[in-house]
Short mmCIF file of C-alpha atoms and ligand atoms in Angstrom, two decimals:
data_model
loop_
_atom_site.label_atom_id
_atom_site.label_comp_id
_atom_site.label_asym_id
_atom_site.label_seq_id
_atom_site.Cartn_x
_atom_site.Cartn_y
_atom_site.Cartn_z
CA UNK A 26 41.63 -128.24 -27.33
CA UNK A 27 41.79 -126.54 -24.00
CA UNK A 28 39.69 -123.45 -23.47
CA UNK A 29 42.42 -121.97 -21.28
CA UNK A 30 44.46 -120.77 -24.19
CA UNK A 31 44.39 -117.38 -25.90
CA UNK A 32 44.07 -117.49 -29.71
CA UNK A 33 47.24 -117.88 -31.77
CA UNK A 34 49.23 -114.67 -32.11
CA UNK A 35 47.63 -113.05 -29.07
CA UNK A 36 48.59 -112.77 -25.44
CA UNK A 37 47.00 -111.55 -22.23
CA UNK A 38 48.24 -108.58 -20.31
CA UNK A 39 48.38 -109.52 -16.67
CA UNK A 40 49.65 -107.94 -13.47
CA UNK A 41 52.35 -107.02 -12.75
CA UNK A 42 53.48 -106.62 -16.41
CA UNK A 43 50.25 -104.94 -17.42
CA UNK A 44 51.21 -101.96 -15.24
CA UNK A 45 54.24 -101.37 -17.46
CA UNK A 46 52.00 -101.57 -20.51
CA UNK A 47 49.65 -98.92 -19.13
CA UNK A 48 52.58 -96.71 -18.15
CA UNK A 49 53.94 -96.92 -21.71
CA UNK A 50 50.59 -95.89 -23.16
CA UNK A 51 50.47 -92.96 -20.77
CA UNK A 52 54.06 -91.95 -21.48
CA UNK A 53 53.38 -91.85 -25.22
CA UNK A 54 50.15 -89.94 -24.73
CA UNK A 55 51.52 -87.31 -22.32
CA UNK A 56 53.59 -85.28 -24.83
CA UNK A 57 50.80 -85.12 -27.46
CA UNK A 58 48.25 -84.05 -24.86
CA UNK A 59 50.56 -81.21 -23.88
CA UNK A 60 50.75 -80.22 -27.56
CA UNK A 61 47.03 -79.68 -28.11
CA UNK A 62 46.00 -83.06 -29.45
CA UNK A 63 42.49 -84.16 -28.41
CA UNK A 64 41.54 -87.75 -27.68
CA UNK A 65 39.58 -89.61 -30.35
CA UNK A 66 38.10 -93.08 -30.16
CA UNK A 67 36.65 -94.86 -33.17
CA UNK A 68 35.01 -98.31 -33.53
CA UNK A 69 37.12 -101.46 -33.55
CA UNK A 70 35.76 -102.24 -37.02
CA UNK A 71 34.90 -100.23 -40.11
CA UNK A 72 33.56 -100.83 -43.59
CA UNK A 73 36.24 -102.89 -45.29
CA UNK A 74 36.27 -100.42 -48.18
CA UNK A 75 37.67 -97.69 -45.92
CA UNK A 76 40.80 -99.75 -45.37
CA UNK A 77 41.18 -101.14 -48.88
CA UNK A 78 41.11 -97.53 -50.13
CA UNK A 79 42.67 -95.83 -47.15
CA UNK A 80 45.52 -98.25 -46.54
CA UNK A 81 45.93 -99.29 -50.16
CA UNK A 82 44.79 -102.22 -52.34
CA UNK A 83 48.37 -103.32 -53.00
CA UNK A 84 49.61 -103.36 -49.41
CA UNK A 85 50.26 -106.50 -47.39
CA UNK A 86 47.82 -105.20 -44.80
CA UNK A 87 44.94 -105.24 -47.27
CA UNK A 88 45.88 -108.25 -49.39
CA UNK A 89 46.98 -110.62 -46.62
CA UNK A 90 46.54 -109.27 -43.12
CA UNK A 91 43.00 -107.99 -42.76
CA UNK A 92 40.34 -109.66 -40.62
CA UNK A 93 37.49 -109.02 -43.04
CA UNK A 94 34.04 -110.52 -42.59
CA UNK A 95 30.43 -110.28 -43.69
CA UNK A 96 27.89 -109.62 -40.94
CA UNK A 97 24.57 -111.43 -40.63
CA UNK A 98 23.03 -108.29 -42.08
CA UNK A 99 25.30 -108.44 -45.12
CA UNK A 100 27.70 -105.59 -44.25
CA UNK A 101 31.30 -106.02 -45.36
CA UNK A 102 33.41 -105.04 -42.38
CA UNK A 103 36.98 -105.49 -41.16
CA UNK A 104 38.63 -105.30 -37.76
CA UNK A 105 40.81 -102.21 -37.88
CA UNK A 106 44.39 -103.01 -38.93
CA UNK A 107 45.60 -99.45 -38.26
CA UNK A 108 44.30 -96.11 -37.01
CA UNK A 109 44.85 -93.37 -39.57
CA UNK A 110 42.02 -94.18 -41.99
CA UNK A 111 39.47 -94.44 -39.17
CA UNK A 112 40.57 -91.20 -37.52
CA UNK A 113 40.43 -89.30 -40.79
CA UNK A 114 37.01 -90.84 -41.54
CA UNK A 115 35.75 -89.74 -38.11
CA UNK A 116 37.10 -86.20 -38.56
CA UNK A 117 35.47 -85.89 -41.99
CA UNK A 118 32.17 -87.36 -40.79
CA UNK A 119 32.00 -84.85 -37.93
CA UNK A 120 33.18 -82.00 -40.20
CA UNK A 121 35.98 -81.16 -37.78
CA UNK A 122 37.95 -79.75 -40.71
CA UNK A 123 35.26 -77.12 -41.32
CA UNK A 124 35.58 -75.41 -37.94
CA UNK A 125 38.28 -73.19 -39.44
CA UNK A 126 40.72 -74.30 -36.81
CA UNK A 127 43.26 -76.28 -38.80
CA UNK A 128 45.12 -78.46 -38.23
CA UNK A 129 42.71 -80.75 -36.41
CA UNK A 130 44.97 -82.51 -33.93
CA UNK A 131 43.87 -85.88 -32.59
CA UNK A 132 45.45 -88.74 -30.65
CA UNK A 133 44.25 -92.27 -30.05
CA UNK A 134 45.10 -95.45 -28.23
CA UNK A 135 43.75 -98.90 -28.86
CA UNK A 136 43.87 -102.44 -30.22
CA UNK A 137 44.65 -103.28 -33.84
CA UNK A 138 44.33 -106.58 -35.69
CA UNK A 139 46.43 -108.10 -38.45
CA UNK A 140 46.51 -111.68 -39.63
CA UNK A 141 50.31 -112.02 -39.57
CA UNK A 142 52.71 -114.85 -38.93
CA UNK A 143 53.09 -114.64 -35.14
CA UNK A 144 56.61 -114.25 -33.75
CA UNK A 145 58.37 -112.23 -31.08
CA UNK A 146 57.16 -108.64 -31.44
CA UNK A 147 54.64 -109.53 -34.16
CA UNK A 148 51.14 -110.37 -33.00
CA UNK A 149 47.67 -110.66 -34.47
CA UNK A 150 46.29 -108.38 -31.81
CA UNK A 151 48.52 -105.51 -30.80
CA UNK A 152 48.33 -102.06 -29.35
CA UNK A 153 49.19 -98.65 -30.75
CA UNK A 154 49.10 -95.06 -29.60
CA UNK A 155 48.80 -92.70 -32.53
CA UNK A 156 48.59 -89.00 -33.34
CA UNK A 157 47.34 -87.22 -36.46
CA UNK A 158 47.44 -83.55 -37.46
CA UNK A 159 44.87 -83.03 -40.20
CA UNK A 160 44.58 -80.17 -42.66
CA UNK A 161 47.89 -78.28 -42.61
CA UNK A 162 51.04 -78.35 -44.63
CA UNK A 163 53.88 -76.95 -42.57
CA UNK A 164 57.31 -78.44 -41.95
CA UNK A 165 57.01 -77.36 -38.30
CA UNK A 166 54.02 -79.69 -37.95
CA UNK A 167 55.98 -82.68 -39.27
CA UNK A 168 58.79 -81.72 -36.90
CA UNK A 169 56.38 -81.32 -33.99
CA UNK A 170 55.05 -84.86 -34.34
CA UNK A 171 58.50 -86.39 -34.70
CA UNK A 172 59.78 -84.46 -31.67
CA UNK A 173 56.77 -85.55 -29.59
CA UNK A 174 57.40 -89.21 -30.41
CA UNK A 175 61.11 -88.88 -29.66
CA UNK A 176 60.29 -87.16 -26.37
CA UNK A 177 57.99 -89.98 -25.31
CA UNK A 178 60.69 -92.59 -25.92
CA UNK A 179 63.12 -90.43 -23.99
CA UNK A 180 60.70 -89.96 -21.08
CA UNK A 181 60.50 -93.74 -20.82
CA UNK A 182 64.25 -93.89 -20.36
CA UNK A 183 64.92 -95.61 -23.69
CA UNK A 184 68.27 -94.72 -25.18
CA UNK A 185 68.46 -97.17 -28.11
CA UNK A 186 65.69 -95.78 -30.32
CA UNK A 187 66.96 -94.51 -33.66
CA UNK A 188 65.00 -92.24 -36.00
CA UNK A 189 65.15 -92.94 -39.73
CA UNK A 190 64.00 -90.08 -41.95
CA UNK A 191 63.18 -89.65 -45.61
CA UNK A 192 61.09 -87.57 -47.99
CA UNK A 193 58.91 -89.26 -50.59
CA UNK A 194 58.39 -86.15 -52.71
CA UNK A 195 55.01 -84.87 -53.86
CA UNK A 196 52.76 -85.05 -56.91
CA UNK A 197 55.35 -83.07 -58.92
CA UNK A 198 58.49 -85.11 -58.36
CA UNK A 199 57.18 -88.42 -57.13
CA UNK A 200 55.79 -89.62 -60.50
CA UNK A 201 59.09 -88.82 -62.22
CA UNK A 202 61.00 -90.85 -59.64
CA UNK A 203 58.42 -93.62 -59.84
CA UNK A 204 59.03 -94.00 -63.58
CA UNK A 205 62.82 -94.00 -63.18
CA UNK A 206 62.55 -96.62 -60.44
CA UNK A 207 60.21 -98.77 -62.53
CA UNK A 208 62.71 -98.74 -65.40
CA UNK A 209 65.41 -99.95 -63.03
CA UNK A 210 63.25 -102.61 -61.38
CA UNK A 211 62.00 -104.08 -64.67
CA UNK A 212 65.60 -105.02 -65.44
CA UNK A 213 65.98 -107.18 -62.31
CA UNK A 214 65.49 -110.89 -61.81
CA UNK A 215 62.31 -111.00 -59.71
CA UNK A 216 59.37 -113.36 -59.14
CA UNK A 217 55.95 -112.76 -60.72
CA UNK A 218 54.34 -111.21 -57.64
CA UNK A 219 57.14 -108.72 -57.32
CA UNK A 220 57.01 -107.94 -61.06
CA UNK A 221 53.33 -107.12 -60.63
CA UNK A 222 54.18 -104.91 -57.69
CA UNK A 223 56.61 -102.94 -59.90
CA UNK A 224 53.66 -101.85 -62.03
CA UNK A 225 51.23 -101.07 -59.18
CA UNK A 226 53.42 -99.86 -56.38
CA UNK A 227 57.14 -99.81 -57.26
CA UNK A 228 58.29 -97.99 -54.12
CA UNK A 229 57.08 -100.93 -52.04
CA UNK A 230 59.62 -103.15 -53.76
CA UNK A 231 62.36 -101.17 -51.98
CA UNK A 232 60.81 -102.38 -48.73
CA UNK A 233 61.11 -106.08 -49.67
CA UNK A 234 62.75 -107.81 -46.74
CA UNK A 235 64.26 -110.74 -48.72
CA UNK A 236 68.03 -110.87 -48.98
CA UNK A 237 67.90 -111.99 -52.65
CA UNK A 238 65.86 -108.89 -53.53
CA UNK A 239 67.83 -106.48 -51.38
CA UNK A 240 71.07 -107.55 -53.05
CA UNK A 241 69.70 -106.55 -56.46
CA UNK A 242 68.49 -103.22 -55.11
CA UNK A 243 71.99 -102.01 -54.26
CA UNK A 244 72.17 -99.64 -57.25
CA UNK A 245 68.51 -98.56 -57.28
CA UNK A 246 67.80 -94.88 -58.00
CA UNK A 247 67.02 -92.94 -54.82
CA UNK A 248 64.18 -90.50 -54.22
CA UNK A 249 66.64 -88.10 -52.57
CA UNK A 250 68.22 -87.49 -56.00
CA UNK A 251 64.84 -86.72 -57.56
CA UNK A 252 63.11 -84.33 -55.14
CA UNK A 253 61.74 -81.12 -56.66
CA UNK A 254 62.89 -77.77 -55.26
CA UNK A 255 59.78 -77.32 -53.06
CA UNK A 256 60.12 -80.79 -51.52
CA UNK A 257 63.83 -80.35 -51.00
CA UNK A 258 63.29 -77.04 -49.16
CA UNK A 259 60.44 -78.50 -47.08
CA UNK A 260 62.52 -81.49 -46.08
CA UNK A 261 65.48 -79.31 -45.21
CA UNK A 262 63.30 -77.28 -42.83
CA UNK A 263 62.06 -80.44 -41.09
CA UNK A 264 65.65 -81.59 -40.66
CA UNK A 265 66.75 -78.21 -39.28
CA UNK A 266 63.87 -78.07 -36.79
CA UNK A 267 64.70 -81.57 -35.54
CA UNK A 268 68.34 -80.67 -35.15
CA UNK A 269 67.45 -77.51 -33.25
CA UNK A 270 65.28 -79.58 -30.92
CA UNK A 271 68.15 -81.95 -30.27
CA UNK A 272 66.43 -84.87 -31.98
CA UNK A 273 68.99 -86.98 -33.82
CA UNK A 274 68.07 -88.75 -37.06
CA UNK A 275 69.59 -90.79 -39.86
CA UNK A 276 68.73 -90.02 -43.47
CA UNK A 277 67.42 -93.20 -45.04
CA UNK A 278 66.61 -92.66 -48.73
CA UNK A 279 65.25 -96.23 -48.90
CA UNK A 280 62.58 -95.71 -46.28
CA UNK A 281 59.20 -95.87 -48.02
CA UNK A 282 55.57 -96.11 -47.12
CA UNK A 283 54.95 -96.87 -50.72
CA UNK A 284 51.45 -95.53 -51.34
CA UNK A 285 50.56 -92.79 -53.76
CA UNK A 286 49.04 -90.56 -51.13
CA UNK A 287 52.03 -90.67 -48.82
CA UNK A 288 54.06 -87.55 -49.50
CA UNK A 289 57.15 -85.79 -48.25
CA UNK A 290 58.18 -86.64 -44.66
CA UNK A 291 58.27 -90.29 -43.83
CA UNK A 292 59.95 -91.73 -40.75
CA UNK A 293 60.40 -94.79 -38.66
CA UNK A 294 61.66 -95.33 -35.12
CA UNK A 295 63.70 -98.50 -34.80
CA UNK A 296 65.30 -100.31 -31.88
CA UNK A 297 68.20 -102.69 -32.37
CA UNK A 298 67.34 -104.89 -29.39
CA UNK A 299 64.23 -106.37 -31.04
CA UNK A 300 65.60 -108.71 -33.70
CA UNK A 301 63.87 -108.49 -37.06
CA UNK A 302 60.75 -106.79 -35.64
CA UNK A 303 62.80 -103.64 -35.13
CA UNK A 304 60.23 -100.92 -35.91
CA UNK A 305 58.80 -99.49 -32.70
CA UNK A 306 56.85 -96.79 -34.50
CA UNK A 307 56.38 -95.07 -37.80
CA UNK A 308 54.56 -92.35 -39.62
CA UNK A 309 54.62 -89.66 -42.21
CA UNK A 310 52.76 -87.12 -44.25
CA UNK A 311 49.74 -88.31 -46.19
CA UNK A 312 48.56 -85.33 -48.22
CA UNK A 313 46.49 -87.42 -50.63
CA UNK A 314 44.64 -89.74 -48.25
CA UNK A 315 41.56 -87.59 -47.65
CA UNK A 316 40.84 -87.33 -51.37
CA UNK A 317 41.52 -91.05 -51.71
CA UNK A 318 38.58 -91.82 -49.40
CA UNK A 319 36.32 -89.22 -51.01
CA UNK A 320 37.08 -86.17 -48.86
CA UNK A 321 38.43 -82.70 -49.72
CA UNK A 322 42.13 -81.96 -50.04
CA UNK A 323 43.50 -82.09 -46.49
CA UNK A 324 47.27 -82.36 -46.21
CA UNK A 325 48.02 -84.23 -42.99
CA UNK A 326 50.75 -85.92 -41.03
CA UNK A 327 50.75 -88.51 -38.27
CA UNK A 328 52.34 -91.48 -36.59
CA UNK A 329 51.52 -94.66 -34.74
CA UNK A 330 53.79 -96.11 -32.09
CA UNK A 331 53.60 -99.78 -31.17
CA UNK A 332 53.03 -100.27 -27.44
CA UNK A 333 53.94 -103.99 -27.44
CA UNK A 334 57.30 -103.42 -29.09
CA UNK A 335 58.04 -100.41 -26.89
CA UNK A 336 57.55 -102.66 -23.85
CA UNK A 337 59.92 -105.19 -25.45
CA UNK A 338 62.45 -102.42 -26.08
CA UNK A 339 62.32 -101.45 -22.38
CA UNK A 340 62.93 -105.08 -21.49
CA UNK A 341 65.81 -105.33 -23.99
CA UNK A 342 67.48 -102.30 -22.40
CA UNK A 343 66.77 -103.52 -18.89
CA UNK A 344 64.80 -100.36 -18.08
CA UNK A 345 62.32 -100.77 -15.21
CA UNK A 346 59.75 -97.98 -15.09
CA UNK A 347 59.27 -96.34 -11.70
CA UNK A 348 55.77 -97.64 -11.01
CA UNK A 349 53.97 -96.63 -7.82
CA UNK A 350 52.93 -99.64 -5.66
CA UNK A 351 49.37 -100.78 -6.30
CA UNK A 352 48.70 -100.82 -2.57
CA UNK A 353 49.91 -98.43 0.14
CA UNK A 354 48.08 -99.89 3.11
CA UNK A 355 46.98 -103.48 3.74
CA UNK A 356 44.48 -104.18 6.52
CA UNK A 357 44.75 -107.36 8.61
CA UNK A 358 41.86 -107.91 11.05
CA UNK A 359 41.89 -110.34 13.97
CA UNK A 360 38.32 -111.32 14.74
CA UNK A 361 34.87 -110.31 13.57
CA UNK A 362 34.66 -106.88 15.18
CA UNK A 363 38.06 -105.90 13.78
CA UNK A 364 36.91 -107.03 10.38
CA UNK A 365 34.12 -104.49 10.39
CA UNK A 366 36.23 -101.69 11.82
CA UNK A 367 39.12 -102.19 9.40
CA UNK A 368 36.82 -102.64 6.41
CA UNK A 369 35.34 -99.24 7.24
CA UNK A 370 38.84 -97.81 7.64
CA UNK A 371 39.90 -99.18 4.25
CA UNK A 372 36.90 -97.55 2.57
CA UNK A 373 37.71 -94.24 4.26
CA UNK A 374 41.37 -94.48 3.17
CA UNK A 375 40.39 -95.16 -0.43
CA UNK A 376 37.97 -92.26 -0.44
CA UNK A 377 40.81 -90.09 0.82
CA UNK A 378 42.95 -91.17 -2.14
CA UNK A 379 45.08 -93.80 -0.42
CA UNK A 380 45.50 -97.16 -2.20
CA UNK A 381 44.30 -99.67 0.37
CA UNK A 382 43.47 -103.38 0.40
CA UNK A 383 42.07 -105.86 2.88
CA UNK A 384 42.70 -109.48 3.91
CA UNK A 385 39.58 -111.16 2.51
CA UNK A 386 38.50 -114.74 2.94
CA UNK A 387 38.96 -114.97 6.70
CA UNK A 388 42.56 -116.15 6.47
CA UNK A 389 44.74 -116.48 9.57
CA UNK A 390 47.08 -113.71 10.65
CA UNK A 391 50.16 -115.43 9.30
CA UNK A 392 48.68 -115.81 5.83
CA UNK A 393 47.23 -112.35 5.92
CA UNK A 394 50.63 -110.84 6.75
CA UNK A 395 52.12 -112.75 3.83
CA UNK A 396 49.52 -111.19 1.54
CA UNK A 397 50.28 -107.79 3.03
CA UNK A 398 53.97 -108.20 2.21
CA UNK A 399 53.25 -109.52 -1.28
CA UNK A 400 50.98 -106.58 -2.05
CA UNK A 401 53.99 -104.27 -1.87
CA UNK A 402 52.16 -102.08 0.68
CA UNK A 403 54.20 -99.74 2.79
CA UNK A 404 51.99 -100.20 5.87
CA UNK A 405 49.83 -102.86 7.45
CA UNK A 406 46.86 -101.87 9.53
CA UNK A 407 46.26 -104.46 12.29
CA UNK A 408 43.53 -104.70 14.89
CA UNK A 409 42.40 -107.22 17.51
CA UNK A 410 39.86 -107.07 20.30
CA UNK A 411 42.22 -105.44 22.77
CA UNK A 412 43.11 -102.66 20.32
CA UNK A 413 39.47 -101.95 19.61
CA UNK A 414 38.69 -101.83 23.33
CA UNK A 415 41.30 -99.07 23.56
CA UNK A 416 39.93 -97.29 20.49
CA UNK A 417 43.05 -97.83 18.40
CA UNK A 418 44.49 -99.90 15.56
CA UNK A 419 48.14 -100.81 15.05
CA UNK A 420 49.98 -99.22 12.14
CA UNK A 421 52.97 -101.32 11.12
CA UNK A 422 55.69 -100.08 8.80
CA UNK A 423 56.40 -103.12 6.64
CA UNK A 424 59.84 -101.84 5.66
CA UNK A 425 61.20 -101.21 9.15
CA UNK A 426 58.93 -103.51 11.17
CA UNK A 427 58.13 -100.58 13.49
CA UNK A 428 54.62 -100.63 14.94
CA UNK A 429 52.51 -98.26 16.99
CA UNK A 430 48.88 -97.47 17.94
CA UNK A 431 46.76 -94.96 16.04
CA UNK A 432 43.40 -93.67 17.26
CA UNK A 433 40.47 -94.88 15.16
CA UNK A 434 39.43 -91.40 14.11
CA UNK A 435 42.98 -90.49 13.15
CA UNK A 436 43.73 -93.36 10.79
CA UNK A 437 43.30 -91.40 7.56
CA UNK A 438 45.27 -88.33 8.61
CA UNK A 439 48.06 -90.38 10.18
CA UNK A 440 48.45 -92.70 7.20
CA UNK A 441 48.47 -89.76 4.78
CA UNK A 442 51.11 -88.02 6.86
CA UNK A 443 53.30 -91.09 7.05
CA UNK A 444 53.01 -91.73 3.29
CA UNK A 445 53.83 -88.15 2.31
P1 LIG B 4 56.43 -103.98 -39.73
O1 LIG B 4 57.30 -103.51 -40.86
O2 LIG B 4 57.21 -104.43 -38.53
O3 LIG B 4 55.38 -104.96 -40.15
P2 LIG B 4 54.53 -101.88 -40.12
O4 LIG B 4 55.19 -100.95 -41.06
O5 LIG B 4 53.53 -102.84 -40.64
O6 LIG B 4 55.64 -102.67 -39.25
P3 LIG B 4 52.94 -99.75 -39.01
O7 LIG B 4 51.73 -100.07 -39.79
O8 LIG B 4 53.75 -98.55 -39.37
O9 LIG B 4 53.89 -101.04 -38.92
O10 LIG B 4 52.51 -99.66 -37.46
C1 LIG B 4 53.18 -98.82 -36.52
C2 LIG B 4 53.81 -99.64 -35.41
O11 LIG B 4 52.90 -100.60 -34.89
C3 LIG B 4 55.00 -100.46 -35.83
O12 LIG B 4 56.16 -99.68 -35.87
C4 LIG B 4 55.06 -101.52 -34.75
O13 LIG B 4 55.71 -101.04 -33.59
C5 LIG B 4 53.61 -101.75 -34.44
N1 LIG B 4 53.13 -102.97 -35.11
C6 LIG B 4 52.74 -103.12 -36.41
N2 LIG B 4 52.32 -104.37 -36.64
C7 LIG B 4 52.46 -105.05 -35.46
C8 LIG B 4 52.22 -106.40 -35.05
N3 LIG B 4 51.71 -107.30 -35.89
N4 LIG B 4 52.49 -106.74 -33.76
C9 LIG B 4 52.99 -105.84 -32.88
N5 LIG B 4 53.24 -104.55 -33.21
C10 LIG B 4 52.98 -104.16 -34.48
MG1 LIG B 5 53.60 -104.86 -41.10
#
């Protein structure tokens, strides 16, 4: 075994690609920050019970994908497989819902862990940006979150993201539909595991990815035919608000999140350039989750967008984000005195907000100029003994090759002017 290998199902983010990754995180975060969502950060692990309750005992995440472990002290913990349960736990623990200012709006960004079969777009360590609006039931809030996600994809220049939308009903109509669906499913030819799932969590069966199962589901009853009047009206308002905002969607009556506390709006953003790992993000309303983990009734809605798959979607569409160069000015000294002078100049440039770097390691001019070009810098700052004797350095435009002297005490102002 070589030690120079990241664990299975993981990968390292390295320059220059890592810059795209950061830009995607920022692009997803920007719209929610403008909409009053505050940043929340929770631990990378929680009590395992929070997830088994808060994600659901019958989900793949809990039964197969969780990194659960016992600490030396005997605590049963798990690396977080998703963000919603932790964020809600944190809000409840800090009593944010009691400030009278509902909904509590929070956004987060971080690493998540699932023991999955690794493949393109499916990793054991991946990255999400998420947003949750806790403690309000209002179709405009569902619409707000969906619009914010759509806007972030659009701001990235992605054109191939499709929005799938459904309503899962509420505690009035959902149980009726559940029973009708169970009746239908019990009549199908399914394996034992799936038969068990029919009894615990029948909606999840609709989400089965196997062709043999999907074929049998062709005539399954749909939730859209069983929504109660209140859910129908609520869903209609969400749809109207999206349309007014110019956010296109496709009704998908098969789209489920399958757990009893998921209610009403449910949605997924998919991209067709990603093969079978097509979901770039998803979310929905979870009016029952707070009570499920022992809290008060707090109707809430949220989403999580996958950063890794969003980066893959950009690649699939051939979109290159306009990233600023990491370095604006690269200093190349000739001789010991120039080294000191230019090092001081680089520090001054950085303090003035200019991205500057320096030829370290005492390399020759030729090598140093290569590094300057590779850095993507717009300018090189050169100095030798003769320049210093005249009180100047040479500022070279690396695009045009033009070069001219600049007085030592005017380096910062001149460079800033030229960059502007
Ligand atoms: P999938 O059906 O592809 O397994 P999911 O329903 O499990 O997705 P969510 O729990 O809704 O995914 O997570 C939100 C987003 O996080 C997904 O849309 C996806 O972009 C991303 N994501 C989920 N699991 C992974 C993973 N193992 N690797 C990379 N990204 C992931
Ligand atoms: Mg999954």
